[in-house]
Amino acid sequence: MVEWITTDGLTEYDVAVTFMEARAAAIAAGEADECIWLVEHPPLYTAGTSAKPADLIDPDRFPVYDSKRGGQYTYHGPGQRVVYVMLDVGKRGHDVRRFVQQLEQWVILVLAHFNLTGHIRDGRVGVWVERDDKPLTISGAKAEDKIAAIGIRLRKWISFHGISINLDPDLSHFDGIVPCGITEHGVTSLIDLGLPVCMEDVDLALRRSFEQVFDSA
């Protein structure tokens, strides 16, 4: 069984981390079901385990939290659906790489609900969309923007942290960091792409797509 929790309003980051760590421990101990937790945060930056200090461009703009998830700097804020994923990766094959690929595929299926094609790129964790409305890059390739970030941590083979999908965040808030350490590509959102999608639409798509990617373990 996977419990789904949706929290309205804005959840403080420290509160989220405390909840995830406690729930992951309870799952590992066999005392709680797996859990998908859907939240929004107030504006903040988080630094993953690979974050480079130089990528924090404006350290005084929003609170900055050291996070023990994988990855570099990322932004969370209103208009972004954060999906915290507390699942037993041990029961799901003990394969971290495959688990991250499943998270990416889950996002791609969610985007497909809105007739948007998401892409995976080698060396760039997360989900990207091609921008036919933007000039080609210097190399002659299509411009690409990131629409979803992924960063997880495992403890006793239980995952926590997870995914963030941009619905309608203030995209200028990403200017205070180099998102995920990548300078040659931008960041976008569903609304930025002309898709009038609300949070409830995305939540429904997340639920409908979940079992296409993850078995019930």
Tab-separated table of C-alpha atoms in Angstrom:
chain	number	residue	atom	x	y	z
A	1	MET	CA	0.000	0.000	0.000
A	2	VAL	CA	1.141	3.519	-0.843
A	3	GLU	CA	-0.418	6.341	1.160
A	4	TRP	CA	-1.016	9.588	-0.713
A	5	ILE	CA	-0.971	12.826	1.280
A	6	THR	CA	-1.742	16.265	-0.113
A	7	THR	CA	-0.953	19.279	2.065
A	8	ASP	CA	-2.625	22.577	1.204
A	9	GLY	CA	-0.864	25.901	1.650
A	10	LEU	CA	2.887	26.309	1.961
A	11	THR	CA	4.945	23.795	3.935
A	12	GLU	CA	8.178	24.951	5.560
A	13	TYR	CA	11.187	23.021	4.306
A	14	ASP	CA	12.422	21.978	7.743
A	15	VAL	CA	8.987	20.567	8.535
A	16	ALA	CA	9.060	18.539	5.328
A	17	VAL	CA	12.506	17.093	6.013
A	18	THR	CA	11.548	16.120	9.562
A	19	PHE	CA	8.427	14.361	8.306
A	20	MET	CA	10.271	12.518	5.523
A	21	GLU	CA	13.059	11.290	7.760
A	22	ALA	CA	10.591	9.991	10.348
A	23	ARG	CA	8.392	8.334	7.734
A	24	ALA	CA	11.372	6.728	5.960
A	25	ALA	CA	12.537	5.274	9.281
A	26	ALA	CA	9.060	3.939	10.002
A	27	ILE	CA	8.820	2.337	6.552
A	28	ALA	CA	12.236	0.704	7.025
A	29	ALA	CA	11.071	-0.655	10.379
A	30	GLY	CA	7.890	-2.059	8.870
A	31	GLU	CA	5.777	0.326	10.937
A	32	ALA	CA	4.296	2.471	8.140
A	33	ASP	CA	3.162	2.223	4.543
A	34	GLU	CA	5.082	3.765	1.683
A	35	CYS	CA	4.085	7.360	1.045
A	36	ILE	CA	3.762	9.964	-1.707
A	37	TRP	CA	3.475	13.467	-0.234
A	38	LEU	CA	2.384	16.414	-2.394
A	39	VAL	CA	3.354	19.870	-1.110
A	40	GLU	CA	4.232	23.431	-2.062
A	41	HIS	CA	6.989	25.417	-0.361
A	42	PRO	CA	7.563	29.117	0.229
A	43	PRO	CA	10.403	30.499	-1.925
A	44	LEU	CA	13.720	28.863	-1.008
A	45	TYR	CA	16.875	27.334	-2.399
A	46	THR	CA	18.239	23.925	-1.520
A	47	ALA	CA	21.796	22.681	-1.980
A	48	GLY	CA	22.234	19.016	-2.855
A	49	THR	CA	25.310	16.974	-2.061
A	50	SER	CA	27.013	18.067	-5.316
A	51	ALA	CA	26.228	21.795	-4.997
A	52	LYS	CA	29.026	24.218	-5.886
A	53	PRO	CA	29.214	27.453	-3.877
A	54	ALA	CA	29.729	29.501	-7.044
A	55	ASP	CA	26.310	28.375	-8.311
A	56	LEU	CA	24.569	30.276	-5.501
A	57	ILE	CA	24.427	33.630	-7.258
A	58	ASP	CA	22.194	35.537	-4.836
A	59	PRO	CA	22.550	33.943	-1.368
A	60	ASP	CA	20.506	36.653	0.343
A	61	ARG	CA	17.451	36.424	-1.883
A	62	PHE	CA	15.717	33.476	-0.219
A	63	PRO	CA	16.522	31.063	2.618
A	64	VAL	CA	19.116	28.472	1.615
A	65	TYR	CA	18.939	24.941	3.016
A	66	ASP	CA	21.619	22.288	2.879
A	67	SER	CA	19.897	19.177	1.651
A	68	LYS	CA	21.252	15.645	1.795
A	69	ARG	CA	19.570	14.704	-1.479
A	70	GLY	CA	21.611	14.137	-4.596
A	71	GLY	CA	22.138	16.931	-7.086
A	72	GLN	CA	23.113	20.588	-6.964
A	73	TYR	CA	21.175	23.807	-6.266
A	74	THR	CA	17.477	23.942	-6.934
A	75	TYR	CA	14.590	26.299	-6.228
A	76	HIS	CA	11.238	25.537	-4.615
A	77	GLY	CA	8.354	27.939	-4.357
A	78	PRO	CA	4.641	28.587	-4.872
A	79	GLY	CA	3.301	27.288	-8.163
A	80	GLN	CA	5.588	24.272	-8.102
A	81	ARG	CA	4.327	20.814	-7.193
A	82	VAL	CA	6.864	19.080	-4.994
A	83	VAL	CA	6.405	15.313	-4.857
A	84	TYR	CA	8.156	13.676	-1.927
A	85	VAL	CA	8.629	10.001	-2.658
A	86	MET	CA	9.055	7.646	0.293
A	87	LEU	CA	9.248	4.210	-1.319
A	88	ASP	CA	11.026	0.955	-0.506
A	89	VAL	CA	13.656	0.717	-3.233
A	90	GLY	CA	14.950	-2.487	-1.643
A	91	LYS	CA	11.673	-4.265	-2.344
A	92	ARG	CA	11.692	-2.713	-5.809
A	93	GLY	CA	14.945	-4.288	-6.960
A	94	HIS	CA	17.820	-2.575	-5.086
A	95	ASP	CA	18.554	-0.603	-8.268
A	96	VAL	CA	19.010	3.123	-7.655
A	97	ARG	CA	19.675	4.000	-11.295
A	98	ARG	CA	16.500	2.240	-12.376
A	99	PHE	CA	14.559	3.983	-9.618
A	100	VAL	CA	15.675	7.419	-10.846
A	101	GLN	CA	14.730	6.413	-14.385
A	102	GLN	CA	11.302	5.413	-13.098
A	103	LEU	CA	10.869	8.837	-11.511
A	104	GLU	CA	11.805	10.466	-14.809
A	105	GLN	CA	9.375	8.235	-16.697
A	106	TRP	CA	6.642	9.093	-14.197
A	107	VAL	CA	7.104	12.802	-14.920
A	108	ILE	CA	7.076	12.146	-18.675
A	109	LEU	CA	3.747	10.317	-18.354
A	110	VAL	CA	2.319	13.181	-16.292
A	111	LEU	CA	3.356	15.708	-18.942
A	112	ALA	CA	1.803	13.527	-21.645
A	113	HIS	CA	-1.574	14.043	-19.977
A	114	PHE	CA	-1.252	17.658	-21.139
A	115	ASN	CA	0.045	16.783	-24.632
A	116	LEU	CA	3.559	17.833	-23.699
A	117	THR	CA	6.579	15.705	-24.594
A	118	GLY	CA	9.231	15.418	-21.909
A	119	HIS	CA	12.781	14.298	-22.669
A	120	ILE	CA	15.636	12.697	-20.757
A	121	ARG	CA	19.190	13.786	-21.523
A	122	ASP	CA	22.421	11.968	-20.686
A	123	GLY	CA	24.317	13.766	-17.967
A	124	ARG	CA	21.326	15.946	-17.038
A	125	VAL	CA	19.035	14.503	-14.390
A	126	GLY	CA	15.475	15.722	-14.655
A	127	VAL	CA	12.974	16.210	-17.454
A	128	TRP	CA	13.371	18.655	-20.331
A	129	VAL	CA	11.175	20.095	-23.079
A	130	GLU	CA	12.303	21.231	-26.502
A	131	ARG	CA	11.539	24.844	-27.391
A	132	ASP	CA	10.651	25.253	-31.039
A	133	ASP	CA	9.723	28.855	-30.226
A	134	LYS	CA	13.308	29.766	-29.283
A	135	PRO	CA	16.403	30.236	-31.455
A	136	LEU	CA	18.689	27.266	-31.994
A	137	THR	CA	21.672	26.948	-29.680
A	138	ILE	CA	25.201	27.836	-30.783
A	139	SER	CA	25.727	24.192	-31.686
A	140	GLY	CA	22.643	24.256	-33.920
A	141	ALA	CA	20.537	22.107	-31.597
A	142	LYS	CA	17.039	22.924	-30.421
A	143	ALA	CA	16.805	25.028	-27.285
A	144	GLU	CA	15.699	23.053	-24.234
A	145	ASP	CA	14.281	24.111	-20.893
A	146	LYS	CA	13.951	22.129	-17.687
A	147	ILE	CA	10.427	21.579	-16.423
A	148	ALA	CA	11.045	19.067	-13.624
A	149	ALA	CA	13.927	18.423	-11.233
A	150	ILE	CA	14.721	15.153	-9.485
A	151	GLY	CA	16.851	14.595	-6.397
A	152	ILE	CA	16.585	11.711	-3.952
A	153	ARG	CA	18.285	10.193	-0.953
A	154	LEU	CA	18.172	6.620	0.275
A	155	ARG	CA	18.406	5.465	3.872
A	156	LYS	CA	18.141	1.726	4.542
A	157	TRP	CA	16.908	1.479	0.946
A	158	ILE	CA	13.963	3.813	1.615
A	159	SER	CA	13.843	6.860	-0.651
A	160	PHE	CA	12.974	10.376	0.355
A	161	HIS	CA	13.076	13.825	-1.262
A	162	GLY	CA	11.882	13.409	-4.858
A	163	ILE	CA	10.511	15.495	-7.720
A	164	SER	CA	9.511	19.085	-8.402
A	165	ILE	CA	7.318	19.977	-11.394
A	166	ASN	CA	6.952	23.590	-12.505
A	167	LEU	CA	3.320	24.580	-13.018
A	168	ASP	CA	3.426	28.351	-12.573
A	169	PRO	CA	6.291	29.390	-10.299
A	170	ASP	CA	7.906	32.809	-10.659
A	171	LEU	CA	10.633	31.786	-13.101
A	172	SER	CA	12.711	34.842	-12.198
A	173	HIS	CA	13.310	33.208	-8.804
A	174	PHE	CA	15.584	30.702	-10.512
A	175	ASP	CA	17.942	33.584	-11.347
A	176	GLY	CA	19.478	33.455	-7.882
A	177	ILE	CA	21.123	30.096	-8.616
A	178	VAL	CA	22.560	28.097	-11.474
A	179	PRO	CA	19.774	25.489	-11.489
A	180	CYS	CA	21.301	22.029	-11.171
A	181	GLY	CA	24.635	23.505	-12.237
A	182	ILE	CA	23.532	23.890	-15.862
A	183	THR	CA	24.108	27.231	-17.572
A	184	GLU	CA	23.423	26.470	-21.234
A	185	HIS	CA	19.740	25.613	-20.795
A	186	GLY	CA	16.837	27.427	-19.196
A	187	VAL	CA	13.873	26.671	-16.955
A	188	THR	CA	10.220	26.650	-17.941
A	189	SER	CA	6.770	25.807	-16.589
A	190	LEU	CA	3.460	24.517	-17.859
A	191	ILE	CA	1.985	28.018	-17.844
A	192	ASP	CA	5.092	29.430	-19.555
A	193	LEU	CA	4.475	26.874	-22.316
A	194	GLY	CA	0.887	28.081	-22.710
A	195	LEU	CA	-0.761	25.215	-20.839
A	196	PRO	CA	-3.405	26.446	-18.350
A	197	VAL	CA	-2.978	23.577	-15.903
A	198	CYS	CA	-3.944	23.786	-12.225
A	199	MET	CA	-2.409	21.917	-9.296
A	200	GLU	CA	-5.376	19.537	-9.056
A	201	ASP	CA	-4.860	18.547	-12.709
A	202	VAL	CA	-1.234	17.643	-12.056
A	203	ASP	CA	-2.094	15.765	-8.871
A	204	LEU	CA	-4.649	13.670	-10.731
A	205	ALA	CA	-2.146	12.922	-13.492
A	206	LEU	CA	0.439	11.884	-10.884
A	207	ARG	CA	-1.971	9.389	-9.352
A	208	ARG	CA	-3.120	7.999	-12.700
A	209	SER	CA	0.440	7.532	-13.947
A	210	PHE	CA	1.996	6.098	-10.796
A	211	GLU	CA	0.985	2.466	-11.241
A	212	GLN	CA	2.091	2.522	-14.888
A	213	VAL	CA	5.645	2.968	-13.616
A	214	PHE	CA	5.804	1.481	-10.125
A	215	ASP	CA	4.473	-1.861	-9.065
A	216	SER	CA	2.847	-2.162	-5.656
A	217	ALA	CA	5.906	-3.960	-4.199
